Amino acid sequence: MAQSRTLSIIKPDATRRNLTGAINSMLEESGLRIVAQKRIRLTREQAEAFYAVHRARPFFKDLVNFMISGPVVVQVLEGENAVERNRTVMGATDPAKAERNTIRARFAESIEANSVHGSDSPENAVSEIGFFFTPAEIVG
Ligand code: ADP
Ligand code: MG
C-alpha cells in the first residue's frame, strides 16, 4: 500500500491543556505514524506566512494571534491516504459540526481554537511539511 504524508499541528489551545499525548494517541489509533515532531513557538511572521491563503478572511488577524499565543507541536504523519485519514480523525473545522469521536469534537474549544491543523491536499502537504521540516528530520 502506498504511504503518503501530511502536516499536522497541535494548536496552542491543546498544548495549554496538556493534550499532546491524548491527540497523538488518536492520530496513532487512526493508523497514522508520527515520523517527525517538534514543539515550537511560531513567530508572527511564520504564522502569517503559513496561513497566507486566509489573509483576506475576516478571522485572519485573530487566527494569527491565536497561533502565536502559546507553543504548538508540528508533526509529519505518515500512512495510507495520510491527508484524508488525518482530516477524518480531526473532524470538521467547526467542532459543533464535527463527527463524534473526532479530535475536534472531543477537544476543540471553538471554531478558531480547534486544537489541530491538517493539510487539505497532498500538494499542500508537501509544501507545509517543507515549511517546518528538512528531509533529514523526517524518520519514516
Ligand atoms: P481547517 O483548519 O479545517 O482546514 P480552514 O483552513 O478553513 O479550516 O481555516 C484555518 C483555520 O482558521 C481553522 O482551523 C480555524 O482555526 C480558523 N478558522 C476557520 N474559520 C474560522 C471562522 N469562521 N472564525 C474563526 N476562525 C476560523
Ligand atoms: Mg485548512
Coordinates of C-alpha atoms and ligand atoms in Angstrom, one line a residue:
M1 CA 0.0 0.0 0.0
A2 CA 1.3 3.4 -0.9
Q3 CA 2.3 5.5 2.1
S4 CA 1.9 9.3 2.0
R5 CA 2.5 12.1 4.4
T6 CA 0.7 15.1 5.8
L7 CA 1.5 18.0 8.1
S8 CA -0.3 18.2 11.4
I9 CA -0.1 21.0 14.1
I10 CA -1.3 20.6 17.6
K11 CA -2.5 24.2 18.3
P12 CA -2.0 26.4 21.4
D13 CA -5.4 25.6 22.9
A14 CA -4.4 22.0 23.1
T15 CA -0.8 22.3 24.3
R16 CA -2.1 24.7 27.0
R17 CA -4.4 21.9 28.3
N18 CA -1.7 19.2 28.1
L19 CA -3.5 17.3 25.4
T20 CA -0.5 16.5 23.2
G21 CA -0.4 12.8 24.2
A22 CA -4.2 12.4 24.0
I23 CA -4.2 13.8 20.5
N24 CA -1.2 11.7 19.5
S25 CA -3.0 8.6 20.7
M26 CA -6.0 9.4 18.5
L27 CA -3.7 10.0 15.5
E28 CA -1.9 6.7 16.1
E29 CA -5.1 4.8 16.6
S30 CA -6.4 6.1 13.3
G31 CA -3.4 4.3 11.6
L32 CA -1.1 7.3 11.2
R33 CA 2.5 7.2 12.3
I34 CA 4.3 10.3 13.7
V35 CA 7.5 10.3 11.7
A36 CA 8.7 13.8 12.8
Q37 CA 7.6 16.1 15.6
K38 CA 8.8 19.2 17.4
R39 CA 7.3 21.7 19.9
I40 CA 7.9 25.3 18.8
R41 CA 6.6 28.8 19.2
L42 CA 5.6 30.3 15.9
T43 CA 6.7 33.8 15.2
R44 CA 4.1 36.2 13.9
E45 CA 5.9 36.1 10.5
Q46 CA 5.7 32.3 10.4
A47 CA 2.1 32.2 11.3
E48 CA 1.2 34.9 8.7
A49 CA 3.1 33.0 6.1
F50 CA 1.7 29.6 7.0
Y51 CA -1.9 30.9 6.8
A52 CA -1.3 33.3 3.9
V53 CA -4.1 31.7 1.9
H54 CA -6.5 33.1 4.5
R55 CA -5.0 36.6 4.5
A56 CA -8.2 38.2 3.2
R57 CA -10.6 36.4 5.6
P58 CA -12.1 38.4 8.5
F59 CA -10.7 35.9 11.0
F60 CA -7.1 36.2 9.8
K61 CA -5.6 38.5 12.4
D62 CA -7.3 36.7 15.3
L63 CA -6.1 33.4 13.9
V64 CA -2.5 34.6 13.7
N65 CA -2.7 36.0 17.3
F66 CA -4.2 32.7 18.5
M67 CA -1.5 30.6 16.8
I68 CA 1.3 32.6 18.5
S69 CA -0.4 32.6 21.9
G70 CA 1.5 29.5 23.1
P71 CA 3.5 26.6 21.9
V72 CA 2.5 24.4 19.1
V73 CA 3.6 20.8 18.1
V74 CA 4.3 20.5 14.4
Q75 CA 4.4 16.9 13.1
V76 CA 4.6 14.9 10.0
L77 CA 2.2 12.0 9.8
E78 CA 2.6 9.0 7.6
G79 CA 0.1 6.4 6.5
E80 CA -2.2 5.3 3.7
N81 CA -4.0 8.3 2.3
A82 CA -2.5 10.4 5.1
V83 CA -4.1 13.7 4.2
E84 CA -7.6 12.3 4.1
R85 CA -7.1 9.9 7.1
N86 CA -5.9 12.8 9.2
R87 CA -8.8 15.1 8.1
T88 CA -11.2 12.3 9.1
V89 CA -9.8 11.9 12.6
M90 CA -9.6 15.7 13.0
G91 CA -13.2 16.3 12.3
A92 CA -14.9 19.4 10.8
T93 CA -13.4 22.9 11.3
D94 CA -16.3 23.9 13.5
P95 CA -16.4 21.5 16.4
A96 CA -20.2 21.8 16.6
K97 CA -20.3 20.1 13.2
A98 CA -17.5 17.6 13.8
E99 CA -18.4 13.9 14.0
R100 CA -18.4 12.2 17.4
N101 CA -15.0 10.8 18.5
T102 CA -13.0 13.1 16.3
I103 CA -10.2 15.2 17.8
R104 CA -12.1 18.4 17.3
A105 CA -15.4 17.1 18.7
R106 CA -13.6 15.9 21.8
F107 CA -11.2 18.7 22.4
A108 CA -11.8 21.9 20.4
E109 CA -12.9 25.0 22.3
S110 CA -14.3 26.9 19.3
I111 CA -14.2 27.2 15.5
E112 CA -10.9 29.1 16.0
A113 CA -9.3 27.3 18.9
N114 CA -10.0 23.9 17.3
S115 CA -6.9 22.0 18.6
V116 CA -5.4 20.8 15.4
H117 CA -4.4 21.7 11.8
G118 CA -4.1 19.2 9.0
S119 CA -3.1 19.7 5.4
D120 CA -6.0 19.7 3.0
S121 CA -4.4 18.2 -0.1
P122 CA -1.3 16.1 -1.0
E123 CA 0.2 19.1 -2.8
N124 CA -0.3 21.4 0.2
A125 CA 1.0 18.7 2.5
V126 CA 4.3 18.7 0.6
S127 CA 4.7 22.4 0.9
E128 CA 3.5 22.6 4.5
I129 CA 5.9 19.8 5.5
G130 CA 8.7 21.7 3.8
F131 CA 7.7 24.8 5.7
F132 CA 8.7 23.2 9.0
F133 CA 11.0 20.2 8.4
T134 CA 14.1 19.3 6.4
P135 CA 14.2 15.8 4.9
A136 CA 16.7 14.7 7.5
E137 CA 14.3 15.5 10.3
I138 CA 11.7 13.0 9.0
V139 CA 12.4 9.5 10.0
G140 CA 9.9 7.1 8.4
Ligands
ADP1 P1 -9.2 23.8 8.6 O1 -8.3 24.0 9.7 O2 -10.3 22.8 9.0 O3 -8.6 23.4 7.3 P2 -9.6 26.4 7.4 O4 -8.4 26.1 6.5 O5 -10.9 26.8 6.7 O6 -10.0 25.1 8.3 O7 -9.3 27.5 8.4 C1 -8.0 27.6 9.0 C2 -8.2 27.8 10.5 O8 -8.7 29.1 10.6 C3 -9.2 26.9 11.2 O9 -8.7 25.7 11.6 C4 -9.6 27.8 12.4 O10 -8.6 27.8 13.4 C5 -9.6 29.2 11.8 N1 -11.0 29.5 11.3 C6 -11.6 29.0 10.2 N2 -12.8 29.5 10.0 C7 -13.0 30.4 11.1 C8 -14.0 31.3 11.5 N3 -15.2 31.3 10.8 N4 -13.9 32.0 12.6 C9 -12.7 31.9 13.3 N5 -11.7 31.2 12.9 C10 -11.8 30.4 11.9
MG2 MG -7.2 24.4 6.1

